[in-house]
């Protein structure tokens, strides 16, 4: 049974002053809470977040920039390890954070599909089986055998989107909606995403687009400075019980 | 500590299972580096032969070294491999930042990708080395098996060194420039094209206190003089074991932390 259970999830990391001979990097992280002074400063990116999702749930993740939305998605995906608390995930997780990640400009579109497939852990048979469908969906035609660097931005985005959404995960994590290609392709992309949402057991979608969240989700989790300020049904959130953003 | 090592071994095991990924990416890397050139990766062979030729014909430092051509050929092969592996390692995690922040691939995938890339590049130098050995009349003996074993030992050391330098580069960005300079200078401080023939002095210090000397010797001596440099083999084995111990601790400890410093 597909499910996600996060209990008292916290993520704190040390803001390291890199050992460098150059002037200090004054950049600060964009989110979370900073505690401590001087060389021992810590960022609390998530603080005691708890929620539970079961098959069929579509969770909308909202909050201002730096609230911890992407951090939470990355904890659920396994990029970050929580400092305390627990996260229990049943089901195959896939994520769409950066759809252009890993494309090689010198390789052809076809070769890039193979490489992305390998990175995603697909077998050769799976890559072979998905190849034509990906090429067809991307509408790249003969361009698929030209180097990726020769693609227009729209073409590149179409290929990236087609590869990224060709899999059918049980749990799908998405950071913002993906706008790819021209209006006609965007329509097609929205339809594909709706289909994927239908098939995936659980979706967690971080977005600032309330209209999209109302259309896609049934539950909402609002984060602020790493803490959950609301978790409940979508209706309750937009009826004013939780909505602050 | 055992838990840390277990985590590291788990990462390495997961990375090894994804060998199709790092082999494919390593081949792409080599292809990309030479894509618009007429000779492609053959430039790696030309580069090696140019260096070897310069030392053999121009420097002619080998009047006192028997079979100087083979001495330089074997020394350069090992040195180029070590130098390239180290200098590419320090920026490894920084180069792979978007992957490390966006995927859950084990860190050892990036390590093995670089290790494979270095082996492919060294393969071209290896062809040049064999050619020089043949031309210089170096006879093939069973002792070459020791040199082959030495190469295996060096290849087995590479992933540990890559892990160590990759973490160093991530936590101490200046190390990229320090290591780059040291590897350039290292070519002259390591007996790649010169030999120590006694007499003490600075050359003796650089010869005996330089760990790279022993890695060069274990490949070179069985081919050149038909002896087994037992002491050098033991030292290299100890260095390899130490590097792996440190690398496993670093990988186990910092595997999930490095993402925060990139």
PDB file of C-alpha atoms in Angstrom, chain B:
ATOM      1  CA  UNK B   1      33.133   3.819  13.323  1.00  0.00           C
ATOM      2  CA  UNK B   2      31.939   0.456  11.990  1.00  0.00           C
ATOM      3  CA  UNK B   3      28.537   1.968  11.288  1.00  0.00           C
ATOM      4  CA  UNK B   4      30.238   4.749   9.292  1.00  0.00           C
ATOM      5  CA  UNK B   5      32.231   2.247   7.257  1.00  0.00           C
ATOM      6  CA  UNK B   6      29.096   0.178   6.695  1.00  0.00           C
ATOM      7  CA  UNK B   7      27.319   3.232   5.271  1.00  0.00           C
ATOM      8  CA  UNK B   8      30.284   3.884   2.977  1.00  0.00           C
ATOM      9  CA  UNK B   9      30.367   0.285   1.787  1.00  0.00           C
ATOM     10  CA  UNK B  10      26.634   0.425   1.122  1.00  0.00           C
ATOM     11  CA  UNK B  11      27.175   3.513  -1.044  1.00  0.00           C
ATOM     12  CA  UNK B  12      29.992   1.794  -2.932  1.00  0.00           C
ATOM     13  CA  UNK B  13      27.940  -1.358  -3.395  1.00  0.00           C
ATOM     14  CA  UNK B  14      25.013   0.659  -4.763  1.00  0.00           C
ATOM     15  CA  UNK B  15      27.429   2.579  -7.011  1.00  0.00           C
ATOM     16  CA  UNK B  16      28.991  -0.589  -8.384  1.00  0.00           C
ATOM     17  CA  UNK B  17      25.561  -1.932  -9.227  1.00  0.00           C
ATOM     18  CA  UNK B  18      25.001   1.160 -11.369  1.00  0.00           C
ATOM     19  CA  UNK B  19      28.089   0.513 -13.480  1.00  0.00           C
ATOM     20  CA  UNK B  20      26.129   1.011 -16.729  1.00  0.00           C
ATOM     21  CA  UNK B  21      25.571   4.638 -15.676  1.00  0.00           C
ATOM     22  CA  UNK B  22      29.191   5.533 -14.895  1.00  0.00           C
ATOM     23  CA  UNK B  23      30.656   3.629 -17.820  1.00  0.00           C
ATOM     24  CA  UNK B  24      28.254   5.395 -20.224  1.00  0.00           C
ATOM     25  CA  UNK B  25      28.911   8.806 -18.663  1.00  0.00           C
ATOM     26  CA  UNK B  26      32.688   8.277 -18.676  1.00  0.00           C
ATOM     27  CA  UNK B  27      32.608   7.453 -22.391  1.00  0.00           C
ATOM     28  CA  UNK B  28      30.499  10.572 -23.000  1.00  0.00           C
ATOM     29  CA  UNK B  29      33.009  12.651 -21.028  1.00  0.00           C
ATOM     30  CA  UNK B  30      35.910  11.463 -23.168  1.00  0.00           C
ATOM     31  CA  UNK B  31      33.909  11.998 -26.348  1.00  0.00           C
ATOM     32  CA  UNK B  32      32.855  15.514 -25.275  1.00  0.00           C
ATOM     33  CA  UNK B  33      36.408  16.546 -24.465  1.00  0.00           C
ATOM     34  CA  UNK B  34      37.546  15.793 -28.021  1.00  0.00           C
ATOM     35  CA  UNK B  35      34.347  16.070 -30.008  1.00  0.00           C
ATOM     36  CA  UNK B  36      35.222  18.769 -32.487  1.00  0.00           C
ATOM     37  CA  UNK B  37      38.827  17.748 -32.970  1.00  0.00           C
ATOM     38  CA  UNK B  38      40.026  15.892 -36.048  1.00  0.00           C
ATOM     39  CA  UNK B  39      42.060  13.335 -34.099  1.00  0.00           C
ATOM     40  CA  UNK B  40      39.720  12.952 -31.138  1.00  0.00           C
ATOM     41  CA  UNK B  41      41.147  11.089 -28.134  1.00  0.00           C
ATOM     42  CA  UNK B  42      44.274  10.317 -30.158  1.00  0.00           C
ATOM     43  CA  UNK B  43      45.452  13.678 -28.842  1.00  0.00           C
ATOM     44  CA  UNK B  44      45.942  11.893 -25.521  1.00  0.00           C
ATOM     45  CA  UNK B  45      48.438   9.578 -27.210  1.00  0.00           C
ATOM     46  CA  UNK B  46      50.111  12.459 -29.028  1.00  0.00           C
ATOM     47  CA  UNK B  47      50.376  14.429 -25.779  1.00  0.00           C
ATOM     48  CA  UNK B  48      52.021  11.452 -24.084  1.00  0.00           C
ATOM     49  CA  UNK B  49      54.446  10.863 -26.964  1.00  0.00           C
ATOM     50  CA  UNK B  50      55.309  14.574 -27.099  1.00  0.00           C
ATOM     51  CA  UNK B  51      56.276  14.563 -23.416  1.00  0.00           C
ATOM     52  CA  UNK B  52      58.163  11.290 -23.692  1.00  0.00           C
ATOM     53  CA  UNK B  53      59.948  12.505 -26.819  1.00  0.00           C
ATOM     54  CA  UNK B  54      60.916  15.765 -25.167  1.00  0.00           C
ATOM     55  CA  UNK B  55      62.452  14.007 -22.197  1.00  0.00           C
ATOM     56  CA  UNK B  56      64.171  11.330 -24.267  1.00  0.00           C
ATOM     57  CA  UNK B  57      65.564  13.470 -27.092  1.00  0.00           C
ATOM     58  CA  UNK B  58      65.752  17.028 -25.752  1.00  0.00           C
ATOM     59  CA  UNK B  59      66.513  16.689 -22.065  1.00  0.00           C
ATOM     60  CA  UNK B  60      68.699  13.612 -22.544  1.00  0.00           C
ATOM     61  CA  UNK B  61      69.056  13.342 -18.838  1.00  0.00           C
ATOM     62  CA  UNK B  62      69.465   9.633 -19.044  1.00  0.00           C
ATOM     63  CA  UNK B  63      73.064   9.228 -19.930  1.00  0.00           C
ATOM     64  CA  UNK B  64      73.593   7.417 -16.649  1.00  0.00           C
ATOM     65  CA  UNK B  65      70.286   5.519 -16.706  1.00  0.00           C
ATOM     66  CA  UNK B  66      70.250   2.275 -18.711  1.00  0.00           C
ATOM     67  CA  UNK B  67      67.343   2.010 -21.172  1.00  0.00           C
ATOM     68  CA  UNK B  68      66.339   5.609 -20.495  1.00  0.00           C
ATOM     69  CA  UNK B  69      63.545   5.453 -23.123  1.00  0.00           C
ATOM     70  CA  UNK B  70      61.752   2.715 -21.194  1.00  0.00           C
ATOM     71  CA  UNK B  71      62.491   4.509 -17.917  1.00  0.00           C
ATOM     72  CA  UNK B  72      60.741   7.662 -19.129  1.00  0.00           C
ATOM     73  CA  UNK B  73      57.925   5.765 -20.889  1.00  0.00           C
ATOM     74  CA  UNK B  74      56.895   3.809 -17.789  1.00  0.00           C
ATOM     75  CA  UNK B  75      57.414   6.757 -15.448  1.00  0.00           C
ATOM     76  CA  UNK B  76      55.277   9.083 -17.563  1.00  0.00           C
ATOM     77  CA  UNK B  77      52.491   6.521 -17.929  1.00  0.00           C
ATOM     78  CA  UNK B  78      52.088   6.197 -14.176  1.00  0.00           C
ATOM     79  CA  UNK B  79      52.657   9.869 -13.446  1.00  0.00           C
ATOM     80  CA  UNK B  80      50.125  11.093 -16.030  1.00  0.00           C
ATOM     81  CA  UNK B  81      47.509   8.749 -14.605  1.00  0.00           C
ATOM     82  CA  UNK B  82      48.149   9.834 -11.012  1.00  0.00           C
ATOM     83  CA  UNK B  83      48.339  13.533 -11.883  1.00  0.00           C
ATOM     84  CA  UNK B  84      45.137  13.536 -13.961  1.00  0.00           C
ATOM     85  CA  UNK B  85      43.186  11.523 -11.429  1.00  0.00           C
ATOM     86  CA  UNK B  86      44.158  13.807  -8.551  1.00  0.00           C
ATOM     87  CA  UNK B  87      43.680  17.095 -10.380  1.00  0.00           C
ATOM     88  CA  UNK B  88      40.230  16.052 -11.673  1.00  0.00           C
ATOM     89  CA  UNK B  89      39.183  14.739  -8.253  1.00  0.00           C
ATOM     90  CA  UNK B  90      39.388  17.999  -6.323  1.00  0.00           C
ATOM     91  CA  UNK B  91      36.609  19.587  -8.345  1.00  0.00           C
ATOM     92  CA  UNK B  92      34.531  16.400  -8.732  1.00  0.00           C
ATOM     93  CA  UNK B  93      31.698  17.104  -6.282  1.00  0.00           C
ATOM     94  CA  UNK B  94      31.611  20.772  -7.236  1.00  0.00           C
ATOM     95  CA  UNK B  95      31.223  19.802 -10.919  1.00  0.00           C
ATOM     96  CA  UNK B  96      28.487  17.326 -10.019  1.00  0.00           C
ATOM     97  CA  UNK B  97      26.625  19.767  -7.759  1.00  0.00           C
ATOM     98  CA  UNK B  98      23.366  19.763  -9.717  1.00  0.00           C
ATOM     99  CA  UNK B  99      23.306  15.954  -9.772  1.00  0.00           C
ATOM    100  CA  UNK B 100      24.126  15.647  -6.079  1.00  0.00           C
ATOM    101  CA  UNK B 101      21.391  18.162  -5.213  1.00  0.00           C
ATOM    102  CA  UNK B 102      18.840  16.770  -7.624  1.00  0.00           C
ATOM    103  CA  UNK B 103      19.205  12.985  -7.585  1.00  0.00           C
ATOM    104  CA  UNK B 104      19.793  10.212  -5.097  1.00  0.00           C
ATOM    105  CA  UNK B 105      22.641   8.606  -7.031  1.00  0.00           C
ATOM    106  CA  UNK B 106      25.300   7.183  -4.686  1.00  0.00           C
ATOM    107  CA  UNK B 107      28.419   9.394  -4.506  1.00  0.00           C
ATOM    108  CA  UNK B 108      30.464   6.421  -5.650  1.00  0.00           C
ATOM    109  CA  UNK B 109      28.785   6.707  -9.071  1.00  0.00           C
ATOM    110  CA  UNK B 110      30.606  10.029  -9.588  1.00  0.00           C
ATOM    111  CA  UNK B 111      33.815   8.540  -8.187  1.00  0.00           C
ATOM    112  CA  UNK B 112      33.701   5.538 -10.506  1.00  0.00           C
ATOM    113  CA  UNK B 113      32.778   7.757 -13.444  1.00  0.00           C
ATOM    114  CA  UNK B 114      35.976   9.732 -12.939  1.00  0.00           C
ATOM    115  CA  UNK B 115      38.023   6.587 -12.261  1.00  0.00           C
ATOM    116  CA  UNK B 116      36.773   5.044 -15.518  1.00  0.00           C
ATOM    117  CA  UNK B 117      37.432   8.242 -17.432  1.00  0.00           C
ATOM    118  CA  UNK B 118      41.013   8.314 -16.105  1.00  0.00           C
ATOM    119  CA  UNK B 119      41.551   4.680 -17.105  1.00  0.00           C
ATOM    120  CA  UNK B 120      40.295   5.347 -20.651  1.00  0.00           C
ATOM    121  CA  UNK B 121      42.593   8.367 -20.950  1.00  0.00           C
ATOM    122  CA  UNK B 122      45.528   6.374 -19.584  1.00  0.00           C
ATOM    123  CA  UNK B 123      44.734   3.643 -22.102  1.00  0.00           C
ATOM    124  CA  UNK B 124      45.927   5.907 -24.925  1.00  0.00           C
ATOM    125  CA  UNK B 125      49.159   6.665 -23.045  1.00  0.00           C
ATOM    126  CA  UNK B 126      49.524   2.934 -22.428  1.00  0.00           C
ATOM    127  CA  UNK B 127      49.589   2.324 -26.204  1.00  0.00           C
ATOM    128  CA  UNK B 128      52.358   4.926 -26.509  1.00  0.00           C
ATOM    129  CA  UNK B 129      54.240   3.349 -23.615  1.00  0.00           C
ATOM    130  CA  UNK B 130      54.095  -0.117 -25.194  1.00  0.00           C
ATOM    131  CA  UNK B 131      55.289   1.338 -28.510  1.00  0.00           C
ATOM    132  CA  UNK B 132      58.314   2.958 -26.835  1.00  0.00           C
ATOM    133  CA  UNK B 133      59.105  -0.258 -24.958  1.00  0.00           C
ATOM    134  CA  UNK B 134      59.048  -2.224 -28.221  1.00  0.00           C
ATOM    135  CA  UNK B 135      61.104   0.353 -30.147  1.00  0.00           C
ATOM    136  CA  UNK B 136      63.672   0.623 -27.351  1.00  0.00           C
ATOM    137  CA  UNK B 137      64.147  -3.160 -27.477  1.00  0.00           C
ATOM    138  CA  UNK B 138      62.896  -3.856 -23.963  1.00  0.00           C
ATOM    139  CA  UNK B 139      62.365  -7.590 -23.806  1.00  0.00           C
ATOM    140  CA  UNK B 140      59.106  -9.066 -22.596  1.00  0.00           C
ATOM    141  CA  UNK B 141      59.708 -11.258 -19.561  1.00  0.00           C
ATOM    142  CA  UNK B 142      57.538 -12.965 -16.964  1.00  0.00           C
ATOM    143  CA  UNK B 143      58.559 -10.172 -14.607  1.00  0.00           C
ATOM    144  CA  UNK B 144      56.151  -7.910 -16.490  1.00  0.00           C
ATOM    145  CA  UNK B 145      53.428  -9.720 -14.567  1.00  0.00           C
ATOM    146  CA  UNK B 146      54.645  -7.832 -11.474  1.00  0.00           C
ATOM    147  CA  UNK B 147      54.251  -4.567 -13.369  1.00  0.00           C
ATOM    148  CA  UNK B 148      50.737  -5.625 -14.344  1.00  0.00           C
ATOM    149  CA  UNK B 149      50.020  -6.349 -10.670  1.00  0.00           C
ATOM    150  CA  UNK B 150      51.420  -2.915  -9.818  1.00  0.00           C
ATOM    151  CA  UNK B 151      49.049  -1.298 -12.313  1.00  0.00           C
ATOM    152  CA  UNK B 152      46.136  -3.174 -10.720  1.00  0.00           C
ATOM    153  CA  UNK B 153      47.231  -1.853  -7.315  1.00  0.00           C
ATOM    154  CA  UNK B 154      47.376   1.715  -8.651  1.00  0.00           C
ATOM    155  CA  UNK B 155      43.929   1.352 -10.233  1.00  0.00           C
ATOM    156  CA  UNK B 156      42.595   0.006  -6.935  1.00  0.00           C
ATOM    157  CA  UNK B 157      44.029   3.028  -5.121  1.00  0.00           C
ATOM    158  CA  UNK B 158      42.455   5.552  -7.492  1.00  0.00           C
ATOM    159  CA  UNK B 159      38.829   5.483  -6.200  1.00  0.00           C
ATOM    160  CA  UNK B 160      40.056   5.998  -2.615  1.00  0.00           C
ATOM    161  CA  UNK B 161      42.216   8.945  -3.691  1.00  0.00           C
ATOM    162  CA  UNK B 162      39.322  10.391  -5.706  1.00  0.00           C
ATOM    163  CA  UNK B 163      36.986  10.220  -2.683  1.00  0.00           C
ATOM    164  CA  UNK B 164      39.555  11.903  -0.470  1.00  0.00           C
ATOM    165  CA  UNK B 165      40.404  14.723  -2.885  1.00  0.00           C
ATOM    166  CA  UNK B 166      36.759  15.237  -3.889  1.00  0.00           C
ATOM    167  CA  UNK B 167      35.790  15.893  -0.255  1.00  0.00           C
ATOM    168  CA  UNK B 168      38.867  18.089   0.190  1.00  0.00           C
ATOM    169  CA  UNK B 169      37.815  20.177  -2.835  1.00  0.00           C
ATOM    170  CA  UNK B 170      34.226  20.464  -1.603  1.00  0.00           C
ATOM    171  CA  UNK B 171      35.137  21.577   1.936  1.00  0.00           C
ATOM    172  CA  UNK B 172      38.258  23.566   1.049  1.00  0.00           C
ATOM    173  CA  UNK B 173      37.734  25.218  -2.362  1.00  0.00           C
ATOM    174  CA  UNK B 174      41.260  26.677  -2.486  1.00  0.00           C
ATOM    175  CA  UNK B 175      42.632  23.158  -2.549  1.00  0.00           C
ATOM    176  CA  UNK B 176      41.712  22.987  -6.258  1.00  0.00           C
ATOM    177  CA  UNK B 177      44.416  25.516  -7.045  1.00  0.00           C
ATOM    178  CA  UNK B 178      46.867  24.197  -4.487  1.00  0.00           C
ATOM    179  CA  UNK B 179      46.557  20.648  -5.814  1.00  0.00           C
ATOM    180  CA  UNK B 180      46.745  21.844  -9.418  1.00  0.00           C
ATOM    181  CA  UNK B 181      50.026  23.641  -8.698  1.00  0.00           C
ATOM    182  CA  UNK B 182      51.423  20.780  -6.651  1.00  0.00           C
ATOM    183  CA  UNK B 183      50.737  18.228  -9.392  1.00  0.00           C
ATOM    184  CA  UNK B 184      52.540  20.442 -11.911  1.00  0.00           C
ATOM    185  CA  UNK B 185      55.541  20.850  -9.633  1.00  0.00           C
ATOM    186  CA  UNK B 186      55.256  17.197  -8.629  1.00  0.00           C
ATOM    187  CA  UNK B 187      56.325  16.096 -12.077  1.00  0.00           C
ATOM    188  CA  UNK B 188      59.758  17.580 -11.414  1.00  0.00           C
ATOM    189  CA  UNK B 189      59.967  16.445  -7.801  1.00  0.00           C
ATOM    190  CA  UNK B 190      59.079  12.855  -8.689  1.00  0.00           C
ATOM    191  CA  UNK B 191      61.610  10.645 -10.490  1.00  0.00           C
ATOM    192  CA  UNK B 192      59.606  10.579 -13.717  1.00  0.00           C
ATOM    193  CA  UNK B 193      62.531  11.468 -15.964  1.00  0.00           C
ATOM    194  CA  UNK B 194      65.394  11.662 -13.482  1.00  0.00           C
ATOM    195  CA  UNK B 195      66.872   9.012 -11.228  1.00  0.00           C
ATOM    196  CA  UNK B 196      68.597   9.095  -7.893  1.00  0.00           C
ATOM    197  CA  UNK B 197      71.982   7.482  -8.146  1.00  0.00           C
ATOM    198  CA  UNK B 198      73.254   8.132  -4.634  1.00  0.00           C
ATOM    199  CA  UNK B 199      75.134  10.989  -3.100  1.00  0.00           C
ATOM    200  CA  UNK B 200      72.419  12.300  -0.749  1.00  0.00           C
ATOM    201  CA  UNK B 201      71.293  15.903  -1.008  1.00  0.00           C
ATOM    202  CA  UNK B 202      67.930  17.327  -1.972  1.00  0.00           C
ATOM    203  CA  UNK B 203      67.410  14.778  -4.735  1.00  0.00           C
ATOM    204  CA  UNK B 204      67.691  11.965  -2.210  1.00  0.00           C
ATOM    205  CA  UNK B 205      65.033  13.616  -0.022  1.00  0.00           C
ATOM    206  CA  UNK B 206      62.628  14.048  -2.925  1.00  0.00           C
ATOM    207  CA  UNK B 207      63.272  10.502  -4.076  1.00  0.00           C
ATOM    208  CA  UNK B 208      62.727   8.701  -0.797  1.00  0.00           C
ATOM    209  CA  UNK B 209      60.142  10.903   0.916  1.00  0.00           C
ATOM    210  CA  UNK B 210      57.902  11.140  -2.123  1.00  0.00           C
ATOM    211  CA  UNK B 211      55.159   8.466  -2.028  1.00  0.00           C
ATOM    212  CA  UNK B 212      54.721   8.683  -5.796  1.00  0.00           C
ATOM    213  CA  UNK B 213      58.280   7.368  -6.240  1.00  0.00           C
ATOM    214  CA  UNK B 214      57.193   3.966  -4.984  1.00  0.00           C
ATOM    215  CA  UNK B 215      54.156   3.791  -7.252  1.00  0.00           C
ATOM    216  CA  UNK B 216      56.448   4.528 -10.201  1.00  0.00           C
ATOM    217  CA  UNK B 217      58.997   1.967  -9.036  1.00  0.00           C
ATOM    218  CA  UNK B 218      56.578  -0.936  -8.710  1.00  0.00           C
ATOM    219  CA  UNK B 219      55.611  -0.562 -12.363  1.00  0.00           C
ATOM    220  CA  UNK B 220      59.029   0.385 -13.673  1.00  0.00           C
ATOM    221  CA  UNK B 221      61.553  -1.862 -11.926  1.00  0.00           C
ATOM    222  CA  UNK B 222      60.147  -5.300 -12.952  1.00  0.00           C
ATOM    223  CA  UNK B 223      60.184  -4.181 -16.615  1.00  0.00           C
ATOM    224  CA  UNK B 224      63.559  -2.439 -16.558  1.00  0.00           C
ATOM    225  CA  UNK B 225      65.682  -4.594 -14.311  1.00  0.00           C
ATOM    226  CA  UNK B 226      63.653  -7.767 -13.858  1.00  0.00           C
ATOM    227  CA  UNK B 227      63.588  -7.389 -10.057  1.00  0.00           C
ATOM    228  CA  UNK B 228      60.622  -7.253  -7.728  1.00  0.00           C
ATOM    229  CA  UNK B 229      60.762  -4.081  -5.597  1.00  0.00           C
ATOM    230  CA  UNK B 230      59.333  -5.790  -2.533  1.00  0.00           C
ATOM    231  CA  UNK B 231      59.817  -2.797  -0.221  1.00  0.00           C
ATOM    232  CA  UNK B 232      58.060  -0.472  -2.671  1.00  0.00           C
ATOM    233  CA  UNK B 233      55.207  -2.950  -3.086  1.00  0.00           C
ATOM    234  CA  UNK B 234      54.763  -3.128   0.703  1.00  0.00           C
ATOM    235  CA  UNK B 235      54.830   0.663   0.994  1.00  0.00           C
ATOM    236  CA  UNK B 236      52.331   1.090  -1.838  1.00  0.00           C
ATOM    237  CA  UNK B 237      50.077  -1.559  -0.303  1.00  0.00           C
ATOM    238  CA  UNK B 238      50.200   0.309   3.012  1.00  0.00           C
ATOM    239  CA  UNK B 239      49.453   3.648   1.318  1.00  0.00           C
ATOM    240  CA  UNK B 240      46.513   2.079  -0.550  1.00  0.00           C
ATOM    241  CA  UNK B 241      45.107   0.549   2.630  1.00  0.00           C
ATOM    242  CA  UNK B 242      45.478   3.861   4.512  1.00  0.00           C
ATOM    243  CA  UNK B 243      43.844   5.832   1.719  1.00  0.00           C
ATOM    244  CA  UNK B 244      40.914   3.409   1.624  1.00  0.00           C
ATOM    245  CA  UNK B 245      40.513   3.598   5.409  1.00  0.00           C
ATOM    246  CA  UNK B 246      40.341   7.407   5.300  1.00  0.00           C
ATOM    247  CA  UNK B 247      38.152   7.380   2.172  1.00  0.00           C
ATOM    248  CA  UNK B 248      35.626   4.994   3.727  1.00  0.00           C
ATOM    249  CA  UNK B 249      35.412   7.082   6.887  1.00  0.00           C
ATOM    250  CA  UNK B 250      34.952  10.274   4.880  1.00  0.00           C
ATOM    251  CA  UNK B 251      32.354   8.715   2.600  1.00  0.00           C
ATOM    252  CA  UNK B 252      30.402   7.215   5.477  1.00  0.00           C
ATOM    253  CA  UNK B 253      30.545  10.395   7.523  1.00  0.00           C
ATOM    254  CA  UNK B 254      30.056  13.069   4.868  1.00  0.00           C
ATOM    255  CA  UNK B 255      28.043  11.256   2.198  1.00  0.00           C
ATOM    256  CA  UNK B 256      24.825  13.043   3.138  1.00  0.00           C
ATOM    257  CA  UNK B 257      26.521  16.196   4.458  1.00  0.00           C
ATOM    258  CA  UNK B 258      28.448  17.257   1.372  1.00  0.00           C
ATOM    259  CA  UNK B 259      25.223  18.425  -0.277  1.00  0.00           C
ATOM    260  CA  UNK B 260      25.091  21.287   2.251  1.00  0.00           C
ATOM    261  CA  UNK B 261      28.525  22.699   1.377  1.00  0.00           C
ATOM    262  CA  UNK B 262      28.133  22.699  -2.407  1.00  0.00           C
TER     263      UNK B 262
END
